[in-house]
Short mmCIF file of C-alpha atoms in Angstrom, two decimals:
data_model
loop_
_atom_site.label_atom_id
_atom_site.label_comp_id
_atom_site.label_asym_id
_atom_site.label_seq_id
_atom_site.Cartn_x
_atom_site.Cartn_y
_atom_site.Cartn_z
CA MET A 10 176.83 169.70 148.29
CA ALA A 11 176.73 166.92 150.32
CA GLY A 12 177.21 163.50 147.91
CA ARG A 13 178.81 164.96 144.25
CA ARG A 14 181.45 167.10 143.96
CA SER A 15 182.07 169.89 141.06
CA LEU A 16 184.32 168.05 138.38
CA CYS A 17 186.96 171.17 138.14
CA LEU A 18 186.51 172.54 141.89
CA ASN A 19 190.33 171.80 142.16
CA ALA A 20 191.60 171.44 138.61
CA PRO A 21 194.94 173.46 137.87
CA PRO A 22 194.08 176.36 135.03
CA PRO A 23 196.86 174.61 132.33
CA LEU A 24 194.82 171.35 132.21
CA LEU A 25 191.95 173.49 132.19
CA LEU A 26 192.68 175.19 128.88
CA LEU A 27 194.69 171.73 128.04
CA LEU A 28 190.67 170.81 128.23
CA LEU A 29 188.60 173.93 126.15
CA LEU A 30 191.86 173.62 123.53
CA LEU A 31 191.21 170.21 122.67
CA ALA A 32 187.52 170.73 122.77
CA GLU A 33 187.56 173.37 120.00
CA GLY A 34 190.33 172.19 117.94
CA ASN A 35 190.68 168.87 115.69
CA TRP A 36 191.15 165.21 116.42
CA GLY A 37 192.03 163.28 113.83
CA GLY A 38 191.29 165.41 110.92
CA ARG A 39 187.23 165.88 112.53
CA ALA A 40 186.22 168.19 114.63
CA LEU A 41 186.09 166.71 118.69
CA ARG A 42 182.47 168.53 120.51
CA LEU A 43 181.79 168.69 123.67
CA ASN A 44 177.59 168.96 122.96
CA ARG A 45 176.91 167.85 126.82
CA TRP A 46 178.95 167.12 129.97
CA ASP A 47 177.57 166.87 133.24
CA PRO A 48 179.86 169.59 135.59
CA ASN A 49 178.73 166.69 138.90
CA ILE A 50 180.29 163.96 139.46
CA TRP A 51 177.03 162.03 140.72
CA MET A 52 177.72 159.40 143.56
CA PRO A 53 176.05 155.85 143.37
CA THR A 54 173.38 156.38 145.74
CA GLU A 55 172.16 159.06 144.03
CA LYS A 56 168.98 159.00 141.06
CA VAL A 57 169.61 160.47 138.12
CA GLU A 58 166.67 160.87 136.91
CA PRO A 59 166.77 159.92 132.81
CA GLU A 60 166.33 162.15 130.17
CA GLU A 61 164.10 162.35 127.24
CA ASP A 62 165.52 161.30 124.34
CA SER A 63 167.49 163.72 122.81
CA GLN A 64 166.61 161.96 119.25
CA GLU A 65 162.22 162.48 120.04
CA THR A 66 162.71 165.79 117.81
CA GLY A 67 161.02 163.21 115.21
CA THR A 68 157.60 163.41 114.15
CA ARG A 69 155.09 160.99 115.87
CA TRP A 70 153.18 159.32 113.26
CA ALA A 71 150.12 156.97 114.02
CA VAL A 72 147.77 155.06 112.17
CA LEU A 73 144.19 153.83 114.20
CA VAL A 74 142.02 150.89 112.19
CA ALA A 75 138.55 150.05 113.25
CA GLY A 76 137.67 146.98 110.67
CA SER A 77 134.16 146.27 111.50
CA TYR A 78 131.08 147.94 110.88
CA GLY A 79 127.34 148.20 112.44
CA TYR A 80 125.88 148.83 115.66
CA GLY A 81 126.79 145.62 117.29
CA ASN A 82 130.03 146.08 116.91
CA TYR A 83 130.31 149.56 118.41
CA ARG A 84 132.88 148.85 121.03
CA HIS A 85 135.66 148.88 117.58
CA GLN A 86 135.03 152.36 116.68
CA ALA A 87 135.08 153.47 120.44
CA ASP A 88 138.83 151.92 120.72
CA VAL A 89 139.45 153.63 118.36
CA CYS A 90 138.04 157.13 119.25
CA HIS A 91 139.08 156.99 122.60
CA ALA A 92 143.10 155.85 120.70
CA TYR A 93 142.29 159.27 118.77
CA GLN A 94 141.88 161.69 122.15
CA LEU A 95 144.28 160.24 123.83
CA LEU A 96 147.30 160.45 120.74
CA LYS A 97 145.40 164.42 120.66
CA ARG A 98 146.28 165.15 123.87
CA GLY A 99 148.95 163.93 123.61
CA GLY A 100 150.00 166.70 120.91
CA LEU A 101 150.08 164.66 118.18
CA LYS A 102 148.29 166.71 115.05
CA ASP A 103 145.92 165.69 112.90
CA GLU A 104 147.66 166.43 109.96
CA ASN A 105 150.28 163.31 111.88
CA ILE A 106 146.90 160.78 112.68
CA VAL A 107 145.50 158.55 109.60
CA VAL A 108 142.32 157.16 110.95
CA PHE A 109 140.40 154.85 109.14
CA MET A 110 136.89 153.66 110.76
CA TYR A 111 133.63 152.92 108.97
CA ASP A 112 131.52 155.75 110.66
CA ASP A 113 128.19 154.33 111.16
CA ILE A 114 128.05 154.37 115.24
CA ALA A 115 127.65 157.75 115.67
CA THR A 116 124.64 158.10 113.73
CA HIS A 117 122.87 154.60 114.13
CA ASP A 118 119.38 155.06 114.75
CA LEU A 119 120.33 152.41 117.69
CA ASN A 120 122.49 154.80 119.46
CA PRO A 121 120.30 156.30 122.62
CA ARG A 122 123.23 159.94 122.42
CA PRO A 123 123.11 160.31 118.65
CA GLY A 124 126.50 161.94 117.29
CA VAL A 125 128.36 160.68 120.77
CA ILE A 126 130.21 157.54 120.90
CA ILE A 127 131.50 156.66 125.01
CA ASN A 128 134.24 154.01 125.46
CA HIS A 129 133.28 153.52 129.57
CA PRO A 130 130.12 153.70 131.06
CA GLN A 131 130.60 157.11 132.85
CA GLY A 132 133.30 158.30 130.18
CA ASP A 133 132.61 161.39 127.85
CA ASP A 134 131.91 161.83 124.47
CA VAL A 135 135.37 160.28 122.55
CA TYR A 136 133.61 161.02 119.22
CA ALA A 137 133.98 165.06 118.08
CA GLY A 138 137.17 166.06 116.30
CA VAL A 139 137.67 162.70 115.18
CA PRO A 140 139.25 162.74 111.64
CA LYS A 141 137.32 161.31 108.81
CA ASP A 142 140.47 160.37 107.05
CA TYR A 143 139.16 157.01 105.38
CA THR A 144 135.48 155.69 106.39
CA GLY A 145 132.80 153.75 104.96
CA GLU A 146 133.96 151.76 101.37
CA ASP A 147 137.66 153.41 101.88
CA VAL A 148 138.15 151.32 104.69
CA THR A 149 139.85 149.02 102.64
CA VAL A 150 143.34 146.65 102.95
CA GLN A 151 144.73 148.98 99.76
CA ASN A 152 143.89 152.41 101.73
CA LEU A 153 145.85 151.17 104.35
CA PHE A 154 148.44 149.29 103.13
CA ALA A 155 149.13 152.73 100.85
CA VAL A 156 148.75 154.80 103.97
CA LEU A 157 151.93 152.96 105.78
CA LEU A 158 153.92 153.07 102.82
CA GLY A 159 153.21 156.59 102.44
CA ASP A 160 151.93 155.89 98.75
CA LYS A 161 149.62 158.12 97.63
CA SER A 162 148.96 156.56 94.18
CA LEU A 163 148.05 153.38 95.67
CA LEU A 164 145.04 155.50 97.17
CA LYS A 165 141.35 154.68 95.81
CA GLY A 166 139.03 157.19 98.35
CA GLY A 167 139.61 158.60 101.72
CA SER A 168 140.90 162.05 102.62
CA GLY A 169 144.53 161.23 100.38
CA LYS A 170 146.51 161.42 103.90
CA VAL A 171 149.32 159.01 104.23
CA VAL A 172 152.43 158.62 106.82
CA GLU A 173 154.66 160.77 105.02
CA SER A 174 157.50 159.71 107.52
CA LYS A 175 160.79 160.11 107.68
CA PRO A 176 164.21 158.48 109.41
CA ASN A 177 164.05 160.03 112.92
CA ASP A 178 160.30 159.53 112.23
CA ARG A 179 158.74 156.88 115.11
CA ILE A 180 155.22 155.72 114.12
CA PHE A 181 152.26 153.88 116.32
CA LEU A 182 149.61 152.10 114.86
CA TYR A 183 146.52 150.35 116.56
CA TYR A 184 144.01 147.73 115.28
CA SER A 185 140.97 147.18 116.90
CA ASP A 186 138.71 144.70 115.32
CA HIS A 187 137.36 140.57 114.62
CA GLY A 188 140.08 138.71 113.55
CA GLY A 189 140.94 134.48 113.07
CA GLN A 190 144.15 132.31 112.16
CA GLY A 191 146.12 134.61 110.31
CA VAL A 192 143.85 136.92 109.84
CA LEU A 193 142.74 140.72 110.72
CA GLY A 194 139.27 141.64 109.54
CA MET A 195 138.09 144.99 107.55
CA PRO A 196 134.77 146.49 106.60
CA ASN A 197 135.25 145.45 103.37
CA MET A 198 137.35 142.48 101.55
CA PRO A 199 139.54 141.96 101.35
CA PHE A 200 140.20 141.03 104.60
CA LEU A 201 144.10 141.57 106.17
CA TYR A 202 146.15 138.69 105.57
CA ALA A 203 149.35 137.97 107.78
CA LYS A 204 151.64 137.41 105.62
CA ASP A 205 150.23 140.23 102.99
CA PHE A 206 150.76 142.41 106.76
CA ILE A 207 154.12 141.72 107.50
CA ASP A 208 155.41 141.87 103.50
CA VAL A 209 154.32 145.50 103.85
CA LEU A 210 156.33 146.19 107.11
CA LYS A 211 159.33 144.21 105.56
CA LYS A 212 158.41 147.25 102.78
CA LYS A 213 158.24 149.48 105.01
CA HIS A 214 161.09 149.13 107.08
CA ALA A 215 163.91 148.39 103.61
CA SER A 216 162.55 151.95 102.57
CA GLY A 217 164.09 153.45 106.18
CA ALA A 218 161.60 156.09 106.54
CA TYR A 219 160.81 155.42 110.08
CA LYS A 220 163.29 155.07 113.11
CA GLU A 221 160.89 152.64 115.13
CA MET A 222 157.38 151.47 115.33
CA VAL A 223 154.87 150.39 117.92
CA LEU A 224 152.18 147.74 116.95
CA TYR A 225 149.08 147.16 119.23
CA VAL A 226 146.32 144.80 117.68
CA GLU A 227 142.82 143.82 119.41
CA ALA A 228 141.36 140.73 117.90
CA CYS A 229 140.89 136.88 118.57
CA GLU A 230 144.09 134.83 117.72
CA SER A 231 145.40 137.93 117.29
CA GLY A 232 148.85 136.48 117.57
CA SER A 233 148.29 134.42 114.95
CA ILE A 234 149.33 137.24 112.88
CA PHE A 235 152.70 137.19 113.63
CA GLU A 236 153.77 133.85 115.59
CA GLY A 237 157.07 132.23 114.27
CA ILE A 238 156.96 135.08 110.53
CA MET A 239 157.48 138.46 112.58
CA PRO A 240 160.92 139.14 112.28
CA ASP A 241 162.78 141.26 114.99
CA ASP A 242 165.20 142.88 112.76
CA LEU A 243 162.28 145.76 111.37
CA ASN A 244 162.66 148.18 114.52
CA ILE A 245 159.26 147.10 115.05
CA TYR A 246 157.38 146.54 118.28
CA VAL A 247 154.45 144.54 118.30
CA THR A 248 151.39 143.47 121.34
CA THR A 249 148.62 141.20 121.08
CA ALA A 250 145.74 141.32 123.11
CA SER A 251 145.18 137.49 122.52
CA GLY A 252 148.14 134.45 121.61
CA PRO A 253 147.42 132.35 118.45
CA ASP A 254 144.71 130.22 118.98
CA GLU A 255 142.31 132.02 121.90
CA GLU A 256 140.34 135.30 121.58
CA SER A 257 139.50 138.64 122.63
CA TRP A 258 137.06 139.80 124.77
CA GLY A 259 134.87 142.26 125.25
CA THR A 260 133.84 144.43 127.87
CA TYR A 261 131.77 147.56 129.43
CA CYS A 262 128.71 145.55 128.35
CA PRO A 263 125.27 145.20 129.44
CA GLY A 264 124.28 142.92 132.46
CA MET A 265 128.01 142.85 133.81
CA GLU A 266 130.05 144.92 135.82
CA PRO A 267 130.56 147.45 135.36
CA ALA A 268 127.63 147.98 133.08
CA PRO A 269 127.21 150.82 130.16
CA PRO A 270 124.55 153.08 130.91
CA ALA A 271 120.91 151.12 130.89
CA GLU A 272 120.66 152.43 127.00
CA TYR A 273 123.42 151.03 125.61
CA ILE A 274 122.79 147.37 124.71
CA THR A 275 125.88 147.00 123.00
CA CYS A 276 129.45 146.26 125.00
CA LEU A 277 131.10 150.11 124.72
CA GLY A 278 135.01 148.86 124.76
CA ASP A 279 137.61 145.79 124.51
CA LEU A 280 139.19 144.31 127.30
CA PHE A 281 142.57 144.73 126.24
CA SER A 282 141.77 147.67 124.33
CA VAL A 283 140.61 149.53 127.11
CA ALA A 284 143.02 148.34 129.91
CA TRP A 285 146.27 150.07 127.75
CA LEU A 286 144.13 153.48 126.35
CA GLU A 287 142.59 153.94 130.73
CA ASP A 288 146.15 153.34 130.93
CA SER A 289 147.99 155.77 129.02
CA ASP A 290 144.96 158.19 130.30
CA THR A 291 146.02 157.74 134.16
CA HIS A 292 149.90 157.97 133.64
CA ASN A 293 152.45 160.36 132.81
CA LEU A 294 154.02 159.36 129.85
CA LYS A 295 157.64 160.82 130.36
CA LYS A 296 157.80 158.28 132.97
CA GLN A 297 156.10 155.33 131.97
CA THR A 298 157.95 152.90 129.31
CA ILE A 299 155.98 150.45 127.40
CA GLU A 300 157.24 147.48 129.30
CA ASP A 301 155.26 149.09 132.51
CA GLN A 302 152.40 149.17 130.03
CA TYR A 303 152.54 145.68 129.21
CA GLU A 304 153.25 144.71 132.72
CA ARG A 305 149.80 146.29 133.79
CA VAL A 306 148.06 145.70 130.90
CA LYS A 307 148.66 141.74 130.79
CA VAL A 308 147.13 141.67 134.76
CA ARG A 309 143.12 143.05 133.52
CA THR A 310 143.58 141.84 130.44
CA SER A 311 144.16 137.99 131.77
CA ASN A 312 141.46 138.61 134.37
CA HIS A 313 144.46 139.14 136.96
CA ASN A 314 146.44 136.07 135.91
CA THR A 315 143.08 133.78 136.27
CA TYR A 316 142.58 133.41 132.59
CA SER A 317 138.88 132.26 133.62
CA ILE A 318 138.21 135.35 131.69
CA GLY A 319 140.56 137.25 129.57
CA SER A 320 143.14 136.28 126.81
CA HIS A 321 147.47 135.83 126.75
CA VAL A 322 149.13 139.73 125.84
CA MET A 323 151.35 138.50 123.72
CA VAL A 324 154.99 140.28 122.86
CA TYR A 325 156.74 140.34 119.23
CA GLY A 326 159.35 141.39 116.84
CA ASN A 327 162.07 143.68 118.40
CA GLU A 328 161.54 143.48 122.27
CA SER A 329 164.46 145.74 122.61
CA ILE A 330 162.22 149.39 121.84
CA LYS A 331 160.00 147.88 125.45
CA ARG A 332 162.18 150.12 127.81
CA GLU A 333 161.71 152.93 126.05
CA LEU A 334 159.58 155.73 127.07
CA LEU A 335 155.31 155.71 125.81
CA TYR A 336 155.58 159.36 124.70
CA LEU A 337 157.86 158.54 122.32
CA TYR A 338 154.80 157.02 120.44
CA GLN A 339 151.73 158.38 122.48
CA GLY A 340 152.64 161.96 123.00
CA PHE A 341 152.50 163.67 126.06
CA ASP A 342 149.28 165.62 128.29
CA PRO A 343 150.70 168.06 129.90
CA ALA A 344 147.91 167.62 132.53
CA THR A 345 149.56 164.06 133.77
CA ASP A 346 152.47 165.86 134.26
CA GLU A 347 151.57 165.17 138.01
CA LEU A 348 150.66 161.91 138.35
CA PRO A 349 151.76 159.05 139.77
CA GLU A 350 154.73 156.95 137.53
CA ASN A 351 153.79 153.48 137.77
CA LYS A 352 150.58 153.68 140.08
CA PHE A 353 147.13 151.88 138.80
CA ASP A 354 144.24 149.85 140.54
CA LEU A 355 145.13 146.59 139.25
CA ASP A 356 142.52 145.31 141.70
CA ILE A 357 139.56 146.33 138.72
CA ARG A 358 137.68 143.74 137.96
CA MET A 359 135.91 143.39 134.79
CA GLY A 360 132.88 141.42 133.47
CA ALA A 361 134.19 140.77 129.98
CA ILE A 362 132.55 138.34 126.95
CA ASN A 363 134.56 136.83 123.99
CA GLN A 364 134.39 138.73 121.25
CA ARG A 365 131.78 136.28 119.05
CA ASP A 366 130.09 135.88 121.80
CA ALA A 367 129.64 139.35 122.36
CA ASP A 368 128.02 139.67 118.40
CA LEU A 369 124.81 137.40 120.57
CA LEU A 370 125.15 138.99 123.14
CA PHE A 371 123.99 142.60 121.32
CA LEU A 372 121.46 140.02 119.10
CA TRP A 373 119.80 139.04 122.68
CA GLN A 374 119.78 142.67 123.59
CA ARG A 375 118.10 143.81 120.69
CA TYR A 376 115.55 140.90 121.23
CA LYS A 377 114.75 141.56 124.29
CA ARG A 378 114.67 145.50 123.88
CA SER A 379 111.81 145.13 121.50
CA LYS A 380 110.09 142.37 122.85
CA ALA A 381 109.72 144.26 125.40
CA GLU A 382 108.32 147.66 123.15
CA THR A 383 105.62 145.14 121.69
CA GLN A 384 104.30 144.45 124.76
CA LYS A 385 103.54 148.01 125.79
#
């Protein structure tokens, strides 16, 4: 075969016998095992596809957190429901996905499609099948920390599901809500504070109960949760929607392009979240690294590097993890097997509004609708 030669094609029988004996015998008192070897020598000009991680036999875990409530914050729960559907298609089991969401959107009086949540103007329902692990008053910081630590004794309410990870497991955590300097919102007090969160991550690492962890955090000033205090030796990689002192952005909002269906008076998603979710939806995650996704999400979230709207996507923690394939955390959907490796329409221009003004937009849209109904 042109360009490669068999390793033992011309090897004399005595040498071959010696190699086999060494493989089966003892060397220095320890059994020498040839678990895997390639019988071919590949030329430098030939591309060798990277093999899937032989250590990916560990379990994938996911924790999904929508930290808000109220129909005006529709987008946060829509983001989390979309994330669940992505992971489910990727092969993660419900027993390994823990969902925190107030769960007041699908059945809200203002929802024009009762029992349905969408995360894209032409999107399908992302609510169906989402586990109701921690809802309503059970969406708390205490329960979140208990879930991450795998400590059921700390739980108050909820399904009782926790991350019972082992040393070879990987964990993916995604959070979407409002934030501020050093704090992330939760629908029930207290809020999630940076130091407390970092302390829990350190405790989880000290327990030796995971191999690696990836965090995606959508919130205003989300970079401030990790800036200057996130260690790089916890085997945790973090991506945030914004820097320490800037807002994150909502998208698919009324009056913008692309706009939600006319009957919706609130934003359907968040710019950073929509960017990574749609990126994962449209790629074979066995061919895409975490860094590949970061680079494309960074472009979309920054309004194509103009920052006229949008924010700086930030990275913290152990950056060596970014070279790993995404499927190790988000799973693999067989339907994406033939999708291209690194192609996505980065020319898509999306209207967006900062998270805080998104609340005002919702109130304005509600006022206009009520005024129109009054005048009928």
